[in-house]
Structures are given as C-alpha cells and as structure tokens.
PDB file of C-alpha atoms and ligand atoms in Angstrom:
ATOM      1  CA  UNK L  11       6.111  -5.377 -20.183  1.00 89.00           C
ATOM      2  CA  UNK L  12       5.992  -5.793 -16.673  1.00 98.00           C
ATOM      3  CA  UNK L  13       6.512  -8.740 -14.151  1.00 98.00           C
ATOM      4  CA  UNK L  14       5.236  -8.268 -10.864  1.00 98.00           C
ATOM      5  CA  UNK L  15       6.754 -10.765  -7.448  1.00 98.00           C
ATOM      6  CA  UNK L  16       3.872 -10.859  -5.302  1.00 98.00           C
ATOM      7  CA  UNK L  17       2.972 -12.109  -2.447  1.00 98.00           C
ATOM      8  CA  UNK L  18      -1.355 -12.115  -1.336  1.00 98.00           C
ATOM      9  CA  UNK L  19      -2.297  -8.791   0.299  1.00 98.00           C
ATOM     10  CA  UNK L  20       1.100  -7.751   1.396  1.00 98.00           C
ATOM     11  CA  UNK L  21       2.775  -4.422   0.006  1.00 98.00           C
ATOM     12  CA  UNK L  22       2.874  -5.696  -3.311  1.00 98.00           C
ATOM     13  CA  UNK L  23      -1.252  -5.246  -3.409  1.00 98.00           C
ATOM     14  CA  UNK L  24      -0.246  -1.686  -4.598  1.00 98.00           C
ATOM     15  CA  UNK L  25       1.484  -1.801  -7.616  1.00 99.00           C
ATOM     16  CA  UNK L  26      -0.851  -4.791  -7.862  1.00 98.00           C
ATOM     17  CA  UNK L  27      -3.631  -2.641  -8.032  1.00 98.00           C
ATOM     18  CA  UNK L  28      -2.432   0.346  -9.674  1.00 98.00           C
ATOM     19  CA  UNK L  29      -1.518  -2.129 -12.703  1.00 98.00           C
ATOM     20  CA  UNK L  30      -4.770  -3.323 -13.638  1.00 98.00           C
ATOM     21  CA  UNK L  31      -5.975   0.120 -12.646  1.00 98.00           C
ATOM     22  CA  UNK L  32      -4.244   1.448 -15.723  1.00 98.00           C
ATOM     23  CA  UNK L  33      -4.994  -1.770 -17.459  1.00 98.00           C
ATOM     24  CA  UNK L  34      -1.434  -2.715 -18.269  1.00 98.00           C
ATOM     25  CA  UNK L  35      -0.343  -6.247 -19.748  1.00 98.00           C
ATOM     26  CA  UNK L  36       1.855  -8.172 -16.696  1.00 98.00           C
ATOM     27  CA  UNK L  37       2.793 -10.953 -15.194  1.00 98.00           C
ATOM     28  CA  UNK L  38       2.252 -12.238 -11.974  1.00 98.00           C
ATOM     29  CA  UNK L  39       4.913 -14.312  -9.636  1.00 98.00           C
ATOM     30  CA  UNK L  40       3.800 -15.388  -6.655  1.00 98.00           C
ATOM     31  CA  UNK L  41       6.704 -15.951  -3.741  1.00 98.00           C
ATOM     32  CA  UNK L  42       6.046 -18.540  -0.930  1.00 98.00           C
ATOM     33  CA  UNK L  43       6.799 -16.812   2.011  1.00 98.00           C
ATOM     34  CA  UNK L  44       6.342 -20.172   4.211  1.00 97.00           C
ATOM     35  CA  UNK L  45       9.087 -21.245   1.808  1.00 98.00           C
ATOM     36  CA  UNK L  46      10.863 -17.860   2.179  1.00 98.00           C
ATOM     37  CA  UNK L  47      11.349 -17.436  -1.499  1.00 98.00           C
ATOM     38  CA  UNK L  48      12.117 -13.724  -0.852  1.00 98.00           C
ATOM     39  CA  UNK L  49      14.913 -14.388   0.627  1.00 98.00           C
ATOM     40  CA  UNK L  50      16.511 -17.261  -2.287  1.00 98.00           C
ATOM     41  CA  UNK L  51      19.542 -15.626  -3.926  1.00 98.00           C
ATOM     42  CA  UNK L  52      17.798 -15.587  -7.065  1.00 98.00           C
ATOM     43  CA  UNK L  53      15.032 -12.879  -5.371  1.00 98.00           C
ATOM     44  CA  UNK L  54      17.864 -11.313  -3.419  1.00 98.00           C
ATOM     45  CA  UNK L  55      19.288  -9.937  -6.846  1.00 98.00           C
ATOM     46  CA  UNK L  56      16.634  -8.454  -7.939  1.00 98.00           C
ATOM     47  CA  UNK L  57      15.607  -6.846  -4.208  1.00 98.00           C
ATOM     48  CA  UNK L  58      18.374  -7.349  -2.081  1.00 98.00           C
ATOM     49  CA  UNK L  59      15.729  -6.209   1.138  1.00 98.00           C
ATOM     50  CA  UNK L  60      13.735  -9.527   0.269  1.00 98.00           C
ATOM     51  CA  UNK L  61      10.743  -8.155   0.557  1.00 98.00           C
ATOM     52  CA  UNK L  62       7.859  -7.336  -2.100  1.00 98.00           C
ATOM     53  CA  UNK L  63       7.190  -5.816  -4.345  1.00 98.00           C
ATOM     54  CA  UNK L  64       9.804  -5.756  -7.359  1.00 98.00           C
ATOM     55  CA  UNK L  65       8.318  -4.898 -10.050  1.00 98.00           C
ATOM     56  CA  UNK L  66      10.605  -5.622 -13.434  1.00 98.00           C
ATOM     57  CA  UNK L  67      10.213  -3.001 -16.118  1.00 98.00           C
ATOM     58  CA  UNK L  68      11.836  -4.494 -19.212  1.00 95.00           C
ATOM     59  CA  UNK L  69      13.610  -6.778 -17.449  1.00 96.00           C
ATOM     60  CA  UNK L  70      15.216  -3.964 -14.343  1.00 98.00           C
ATOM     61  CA  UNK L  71      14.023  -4.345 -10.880  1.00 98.00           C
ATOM     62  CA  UNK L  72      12.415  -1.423  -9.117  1.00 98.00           C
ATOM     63  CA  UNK L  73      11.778  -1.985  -5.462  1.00 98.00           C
ATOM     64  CA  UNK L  74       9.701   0.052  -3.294  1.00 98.00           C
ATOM     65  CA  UNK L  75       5.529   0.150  -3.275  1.00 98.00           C
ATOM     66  CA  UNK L  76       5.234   4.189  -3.154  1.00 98.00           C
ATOM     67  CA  UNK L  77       8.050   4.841  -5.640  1.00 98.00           C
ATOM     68  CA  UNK L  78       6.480   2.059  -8.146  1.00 98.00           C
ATOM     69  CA  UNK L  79       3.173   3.276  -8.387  1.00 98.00           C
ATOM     70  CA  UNK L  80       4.267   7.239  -8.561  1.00 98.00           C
ATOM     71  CA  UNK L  81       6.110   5.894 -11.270  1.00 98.00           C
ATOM     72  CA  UNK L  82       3.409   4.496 -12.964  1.00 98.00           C
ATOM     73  CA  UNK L  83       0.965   6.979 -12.931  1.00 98.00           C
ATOM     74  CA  UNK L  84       3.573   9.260 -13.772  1.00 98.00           C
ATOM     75  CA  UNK L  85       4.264   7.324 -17.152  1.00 98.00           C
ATOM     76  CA  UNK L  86       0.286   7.326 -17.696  1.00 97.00           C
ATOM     77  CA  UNK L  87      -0.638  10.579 -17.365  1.00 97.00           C
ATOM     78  CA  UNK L  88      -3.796  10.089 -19.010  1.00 97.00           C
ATOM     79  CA  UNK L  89      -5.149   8.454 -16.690  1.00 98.00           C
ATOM     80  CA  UNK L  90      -5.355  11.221 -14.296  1.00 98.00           C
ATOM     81  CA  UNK L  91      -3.860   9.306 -11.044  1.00 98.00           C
ATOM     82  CA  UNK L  92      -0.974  11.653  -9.868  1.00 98.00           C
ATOM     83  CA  UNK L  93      -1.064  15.353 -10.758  1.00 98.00           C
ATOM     84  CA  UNK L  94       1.504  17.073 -12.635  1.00 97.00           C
ATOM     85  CA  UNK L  95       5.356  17.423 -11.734  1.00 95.00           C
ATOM     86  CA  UNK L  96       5.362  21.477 -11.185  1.00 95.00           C
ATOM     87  CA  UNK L  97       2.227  21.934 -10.119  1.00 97.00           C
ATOM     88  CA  UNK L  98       0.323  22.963  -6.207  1.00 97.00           C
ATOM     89  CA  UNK L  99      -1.586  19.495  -6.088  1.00 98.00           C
ATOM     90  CA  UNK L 100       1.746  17.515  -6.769  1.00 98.00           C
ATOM     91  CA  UNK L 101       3.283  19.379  -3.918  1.00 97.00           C
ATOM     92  CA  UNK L 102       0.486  17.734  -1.683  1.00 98.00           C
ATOM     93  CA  UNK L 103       0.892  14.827  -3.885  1.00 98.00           C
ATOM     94  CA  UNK L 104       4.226  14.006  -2.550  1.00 98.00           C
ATOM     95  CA  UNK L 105       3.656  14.992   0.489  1.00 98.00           C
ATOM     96  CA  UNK L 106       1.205  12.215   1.141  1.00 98.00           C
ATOM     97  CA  UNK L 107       2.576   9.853  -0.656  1.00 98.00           C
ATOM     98  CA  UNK L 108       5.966  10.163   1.359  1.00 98.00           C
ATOM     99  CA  UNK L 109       3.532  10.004   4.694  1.00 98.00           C
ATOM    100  CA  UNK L 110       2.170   7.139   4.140  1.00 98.00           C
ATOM    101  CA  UNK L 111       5.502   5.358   3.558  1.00 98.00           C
ATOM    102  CA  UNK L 112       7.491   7.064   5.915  1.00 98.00           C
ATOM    103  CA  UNK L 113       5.031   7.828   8.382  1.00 98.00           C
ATOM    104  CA  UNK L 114       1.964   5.394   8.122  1.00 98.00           C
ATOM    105  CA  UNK L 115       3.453   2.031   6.925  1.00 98.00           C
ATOM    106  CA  UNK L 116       6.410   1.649   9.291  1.00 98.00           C
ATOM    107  CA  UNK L 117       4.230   1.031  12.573  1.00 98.00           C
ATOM    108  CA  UNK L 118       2.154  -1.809   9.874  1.00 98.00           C
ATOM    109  CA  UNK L 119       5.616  -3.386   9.739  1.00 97.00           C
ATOM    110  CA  UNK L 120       5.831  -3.854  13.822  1.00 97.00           C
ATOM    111  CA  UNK L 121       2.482  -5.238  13.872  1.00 98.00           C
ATOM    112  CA  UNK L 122       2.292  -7.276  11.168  1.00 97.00           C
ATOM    113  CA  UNK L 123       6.218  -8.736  12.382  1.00 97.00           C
ATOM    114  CA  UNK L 124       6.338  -7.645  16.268  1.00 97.00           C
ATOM    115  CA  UNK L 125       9.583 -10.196  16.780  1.00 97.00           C
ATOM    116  CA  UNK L 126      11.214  -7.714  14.484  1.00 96.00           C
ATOM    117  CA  UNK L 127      12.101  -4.302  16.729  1.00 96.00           C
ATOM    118  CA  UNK L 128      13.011  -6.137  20.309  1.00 96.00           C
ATOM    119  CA  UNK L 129      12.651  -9.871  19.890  1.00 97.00           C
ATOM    120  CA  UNK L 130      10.430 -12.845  20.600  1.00 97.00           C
ATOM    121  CA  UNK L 131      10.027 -10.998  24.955  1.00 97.00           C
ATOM    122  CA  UNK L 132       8.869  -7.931  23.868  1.00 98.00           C
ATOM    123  CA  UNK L 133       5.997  -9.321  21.174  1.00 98.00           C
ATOM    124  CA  UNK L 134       3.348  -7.538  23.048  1.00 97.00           C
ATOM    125  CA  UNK L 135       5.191  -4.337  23.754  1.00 98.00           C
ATOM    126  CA  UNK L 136       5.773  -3.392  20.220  1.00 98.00           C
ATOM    127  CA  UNK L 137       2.041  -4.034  18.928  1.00 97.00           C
ATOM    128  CA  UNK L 138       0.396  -2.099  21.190  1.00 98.00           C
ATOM    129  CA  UNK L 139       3.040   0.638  20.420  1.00 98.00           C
ATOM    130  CA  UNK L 140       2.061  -0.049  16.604  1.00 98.00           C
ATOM    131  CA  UNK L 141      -1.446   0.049  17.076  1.00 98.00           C
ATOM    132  CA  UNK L 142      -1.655   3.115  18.847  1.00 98.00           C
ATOM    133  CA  UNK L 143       0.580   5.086  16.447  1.00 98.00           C
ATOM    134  CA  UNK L 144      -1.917   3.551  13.882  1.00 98.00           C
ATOM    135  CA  UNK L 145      -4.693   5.377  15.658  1.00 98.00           C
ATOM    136  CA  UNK L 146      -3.278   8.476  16.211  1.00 98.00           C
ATOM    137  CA  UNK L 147      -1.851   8.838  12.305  1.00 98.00           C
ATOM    138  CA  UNK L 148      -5.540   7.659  11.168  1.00 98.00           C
ATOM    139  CA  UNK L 149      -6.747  10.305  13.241  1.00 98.00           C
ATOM    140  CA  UNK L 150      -5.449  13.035  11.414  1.00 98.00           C
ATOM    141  CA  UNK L 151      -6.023  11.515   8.465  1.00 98.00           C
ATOM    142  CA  UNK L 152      -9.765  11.129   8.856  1.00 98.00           C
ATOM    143  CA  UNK L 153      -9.802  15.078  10.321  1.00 98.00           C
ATOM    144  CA  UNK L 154      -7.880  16.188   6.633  1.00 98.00           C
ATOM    145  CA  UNK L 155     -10.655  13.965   4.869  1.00 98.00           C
ATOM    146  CA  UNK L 156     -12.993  16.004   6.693  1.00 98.00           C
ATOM    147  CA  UNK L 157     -12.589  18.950   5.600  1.00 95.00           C
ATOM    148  CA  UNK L 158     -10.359  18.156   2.538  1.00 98.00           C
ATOM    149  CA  UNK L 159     -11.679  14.952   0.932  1.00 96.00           C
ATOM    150  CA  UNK L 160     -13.615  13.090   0.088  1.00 98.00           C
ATOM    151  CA  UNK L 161      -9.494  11.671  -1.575  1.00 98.00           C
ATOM    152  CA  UNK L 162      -6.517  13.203  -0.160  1.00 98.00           C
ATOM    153  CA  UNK L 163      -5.756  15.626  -3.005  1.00 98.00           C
ATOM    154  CA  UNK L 164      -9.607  16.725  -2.709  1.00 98.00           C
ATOM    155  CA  UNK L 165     -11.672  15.833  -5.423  1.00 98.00           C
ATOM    156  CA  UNK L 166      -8.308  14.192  -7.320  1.00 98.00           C
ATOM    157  CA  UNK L 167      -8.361  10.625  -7.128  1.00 98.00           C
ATOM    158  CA  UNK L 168      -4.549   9.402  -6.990  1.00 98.00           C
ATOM    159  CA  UNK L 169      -2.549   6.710  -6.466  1.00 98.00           C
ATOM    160  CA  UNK L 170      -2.004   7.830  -2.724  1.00 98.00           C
ATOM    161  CA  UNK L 171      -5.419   7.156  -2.175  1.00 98.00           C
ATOM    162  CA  UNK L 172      -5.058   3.574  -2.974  1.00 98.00           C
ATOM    163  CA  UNK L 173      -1.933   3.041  -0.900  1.00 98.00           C
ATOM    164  CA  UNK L 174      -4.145   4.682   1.983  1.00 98.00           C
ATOM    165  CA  UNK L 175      -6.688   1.878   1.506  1.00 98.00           C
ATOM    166  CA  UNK L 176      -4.111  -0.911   1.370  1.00 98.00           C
ATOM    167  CA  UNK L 177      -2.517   0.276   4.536  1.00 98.00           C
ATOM    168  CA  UNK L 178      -6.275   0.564   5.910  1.00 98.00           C
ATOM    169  CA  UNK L 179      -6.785  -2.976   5.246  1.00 98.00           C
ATOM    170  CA  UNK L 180      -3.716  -4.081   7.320  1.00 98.00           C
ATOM    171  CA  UNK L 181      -5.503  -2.407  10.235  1.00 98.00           C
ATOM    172  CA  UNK L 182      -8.404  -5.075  10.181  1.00 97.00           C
ATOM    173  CA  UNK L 183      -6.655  -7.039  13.004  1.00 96.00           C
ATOM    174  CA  UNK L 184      -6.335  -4.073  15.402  1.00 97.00           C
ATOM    175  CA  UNK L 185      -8.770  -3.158  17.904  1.00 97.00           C
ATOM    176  CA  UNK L 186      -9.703   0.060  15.913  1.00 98.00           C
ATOM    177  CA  UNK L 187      -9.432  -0.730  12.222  1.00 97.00           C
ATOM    178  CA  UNK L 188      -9.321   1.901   9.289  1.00 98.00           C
ATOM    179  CA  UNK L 189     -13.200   1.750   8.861  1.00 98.00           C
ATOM    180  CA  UNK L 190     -13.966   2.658  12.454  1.00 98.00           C
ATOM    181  CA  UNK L 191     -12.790   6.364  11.244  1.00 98.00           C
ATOM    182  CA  UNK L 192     -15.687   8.031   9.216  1.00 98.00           C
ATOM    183  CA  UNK L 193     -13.895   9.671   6.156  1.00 98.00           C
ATOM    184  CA  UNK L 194     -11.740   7.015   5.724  1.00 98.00           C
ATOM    185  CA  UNK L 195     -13.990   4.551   5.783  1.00 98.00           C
ATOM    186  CA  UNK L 196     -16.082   6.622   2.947  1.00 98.00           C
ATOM    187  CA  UNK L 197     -12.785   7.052   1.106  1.00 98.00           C
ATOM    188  CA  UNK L 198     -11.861   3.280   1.517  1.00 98.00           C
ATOM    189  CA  UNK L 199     -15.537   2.458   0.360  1.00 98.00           C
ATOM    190  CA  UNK L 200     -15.273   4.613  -2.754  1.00 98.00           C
ATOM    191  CA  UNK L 201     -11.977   2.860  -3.738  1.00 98.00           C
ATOM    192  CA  UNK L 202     -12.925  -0.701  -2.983  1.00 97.00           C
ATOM    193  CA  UNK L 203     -16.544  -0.466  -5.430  1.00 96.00           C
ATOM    194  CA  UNK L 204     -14.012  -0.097  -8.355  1.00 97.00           C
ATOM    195  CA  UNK L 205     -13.811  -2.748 -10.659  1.00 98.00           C
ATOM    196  CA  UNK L 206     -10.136  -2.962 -10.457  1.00 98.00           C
ATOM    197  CA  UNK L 207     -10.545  -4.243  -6.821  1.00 98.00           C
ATOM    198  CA  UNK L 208     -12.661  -6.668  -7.505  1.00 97.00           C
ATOM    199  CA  UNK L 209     -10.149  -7.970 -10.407  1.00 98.00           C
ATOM    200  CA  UNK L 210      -7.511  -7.379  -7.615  1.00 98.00           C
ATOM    201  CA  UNK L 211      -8.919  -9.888  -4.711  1.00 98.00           C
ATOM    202  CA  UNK L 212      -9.714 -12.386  -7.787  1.00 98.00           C
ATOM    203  CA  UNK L 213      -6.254 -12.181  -8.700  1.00 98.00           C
ATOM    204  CA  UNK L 214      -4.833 -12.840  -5.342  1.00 98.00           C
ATOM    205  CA  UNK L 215      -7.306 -15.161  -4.197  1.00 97.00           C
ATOM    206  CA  UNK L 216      -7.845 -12.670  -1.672  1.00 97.00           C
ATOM    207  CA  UNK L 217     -11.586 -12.950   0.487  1.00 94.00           C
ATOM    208  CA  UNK L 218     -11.147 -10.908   3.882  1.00 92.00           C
ATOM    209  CA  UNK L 219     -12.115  -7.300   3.795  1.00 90.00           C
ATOM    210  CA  UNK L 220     -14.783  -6.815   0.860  1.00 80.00           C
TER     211      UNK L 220
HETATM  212  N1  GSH X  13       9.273  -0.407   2.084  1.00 62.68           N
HETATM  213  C1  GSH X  13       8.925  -1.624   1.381  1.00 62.68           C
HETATM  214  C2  GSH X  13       8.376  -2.613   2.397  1.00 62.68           C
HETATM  215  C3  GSH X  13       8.026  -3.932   1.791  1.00 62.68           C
HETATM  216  C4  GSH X  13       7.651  -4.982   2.840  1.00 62.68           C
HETATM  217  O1  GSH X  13       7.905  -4.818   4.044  1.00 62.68           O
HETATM  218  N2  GSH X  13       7.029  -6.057   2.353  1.00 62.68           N
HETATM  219  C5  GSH X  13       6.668  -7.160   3.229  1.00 62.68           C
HETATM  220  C6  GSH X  13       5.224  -7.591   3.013  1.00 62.68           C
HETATM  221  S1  GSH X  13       4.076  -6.334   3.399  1.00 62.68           S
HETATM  222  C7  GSH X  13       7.529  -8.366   2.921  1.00 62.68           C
HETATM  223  O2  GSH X  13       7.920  -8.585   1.791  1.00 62.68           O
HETATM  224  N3  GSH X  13       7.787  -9.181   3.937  1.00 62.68           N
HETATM  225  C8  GSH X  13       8.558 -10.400   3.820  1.00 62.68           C
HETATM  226  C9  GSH X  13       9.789 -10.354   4.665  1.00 62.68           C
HETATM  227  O3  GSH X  13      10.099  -9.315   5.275  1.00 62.68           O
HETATM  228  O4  GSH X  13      10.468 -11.369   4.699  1.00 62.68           O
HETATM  229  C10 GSH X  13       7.908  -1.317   0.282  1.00 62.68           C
HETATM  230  O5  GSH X  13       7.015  -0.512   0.538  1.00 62.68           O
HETATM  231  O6  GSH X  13       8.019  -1.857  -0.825  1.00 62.68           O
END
C-alpha cells in the first residue's frame, strides 16, 4: 500500500502520476503549504527536508521524486516504464533521469522560490539566472528529441519522460515556456493525452496547463 503527501502540482505530481500510471491502490495527503504543514514535526520525521513528495511504502518514508518513481517502475516491470538494470537503454535511462534532477530541476527551485539563493534584494537576479539556464538546458533537450525522440530513450516511453513534462509545466510562467521548443512540446503533448493525466489534474484539482 502506498500513501502519498502531496501538495497540487509541485514535485510530488510525479510519483503522483506514475502511481495511477501503473494503476496502484494509494492514498492521498494533501499538506497546506500556507499552513506550512511540511515543515510540522510530525512531516519532518518522515522527510526531514520538508518538502514533497514522501511517499510511504508499507509504512517507510522514501523521499525524493526521481528516486520514487525509478523505484516504481522498477518494481513493475511489466509495465514497460524504465528499461532493464544491465542493459544499453538503462545506461541512458539513468543518465536522464539523474539530469533532470541534478541538472534541470535545481534552476525550477530558484524560480519557483527566488528569496531562497541571495535573499528578499536579489529576487530578480536569481530568476532571470533560472530562467535562462531553463532555456539553455531545454535547448539541448529539444535538439536530442530531434534526432533521438520522439521520448528520451527513443521510441521507449519511461518514467523520465514524465518527470520531463512535469518540469516543463513549471516553465509556464517564464518568458519561454517548455512548449515554445518543438520536440518537447510534441513529447509533452503525447504524455499529457494519456488518461492518467487527465485522472492526475482531477485528482489535484489542478486546471492550468491542459
Ligand atoms: N529534490 C526534491 C525537491 C522537492 C521540492 O523542492 N519540493 C517542493 C515543491 S516542488 C516543496 O516541497 N516545497 C516546499 C518547501 O520547500 O517548503 C525532490 O525532487 O523530491
């Protein structure tokens, strides 16, 4: 069984996603962050970064949206969304999957909380530094899809993919969004027709970005 803290859109979306993807019972809990219910003691237990997403697997706390959803996949193989441990697609698997997290979310986290890296003075600074590190890494993303895609393993769906399209959807704030690039925009578009995104935004009461 599974119990997932959640928050609307944020980096939880993932493992969100990826559970009723796979079509796995679990349970939703929904932290205020207004209230700043990640940061109660009670949360701080179970993810001592008080942040989401913890996902609890029998009852243990895993933290960490990349790690959670390799997991995942990797414990339902049958469903085809992360290629096997061994083989020359997982190489590439990992490599994107530790992009995006090392790589692509990081500048997401200046935008989305610019107070964070220099303070309340330096607000504008540090998004425009995000955004444009955005750009560039979307850049040569949309150049692999090009010649590589139409997903990022080629013609292998995986659970990168649909961390790529949750980071994309962060982007629709900045002055060049995710969709403004061509093959991510066709990659986004073939994720985001799945039924599982649909049952996703219902979920979270989510309506920006259809
Ligand atoms: N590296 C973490 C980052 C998680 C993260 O930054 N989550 C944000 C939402 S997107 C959060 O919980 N923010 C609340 C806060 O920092 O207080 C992961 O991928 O799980």
């Amino acid at each position: 069984m599974y119990t997932l803290y959640y928050s609307p859109g944020a980096a939880s979306l993932v493992v969100h996603w990826i559970l009723i993807e796979l079509d796995l019972p679990h349970e939703l809990i929904q932290l205020d962050f207004d209230k700043k219910e990640q940061k109660s003691p009670e949360y701080l237990a179970l993810n001592p970064n008080g942040v989401v997403p913890t996902l609890l697997i029998d009852g243990k706390p895993m933290c960490e949206a990349a790690a959670i959803v390799t997991y995942l996949a990797d414990s339902h193989p049958d469903a085809g969304l992360s290629p096997s441990p061994g083989s020359e697609t997982r190489r590439y698997f990992y490599q994107w999957v530790f992009h995006l997290a090392n790589t692509v979310q990081p500048p997401f986290r200046s935008w989305w909380y610019p107070d964070e890296p220099a303070g309340e003075a330096n607000i504008k600074m540090v998004k425009e530094h995000a955004r444009l590190r955005v750009e560039s890494v979307f850049a040569n993303i949309d150049t692999h899809l090009e010649g590589k895609g139409p997903y990022l393993l080629g013609e292998q769906l995986s659970v990168a993919d649909f961390m790529l399209v949750m980071l994309m959807r962060w982007s629709r704030g900045m002055p060049k969004t995710g969709l403004d690039f061509p093959h991510l925009a066709k990659l986004a578009n073939l994720l985001r027709t799945r039924p599982s995104f649909k049952a996703l935004y219902a979920a979270e009461g989510l309506m920006e970005w259809v």
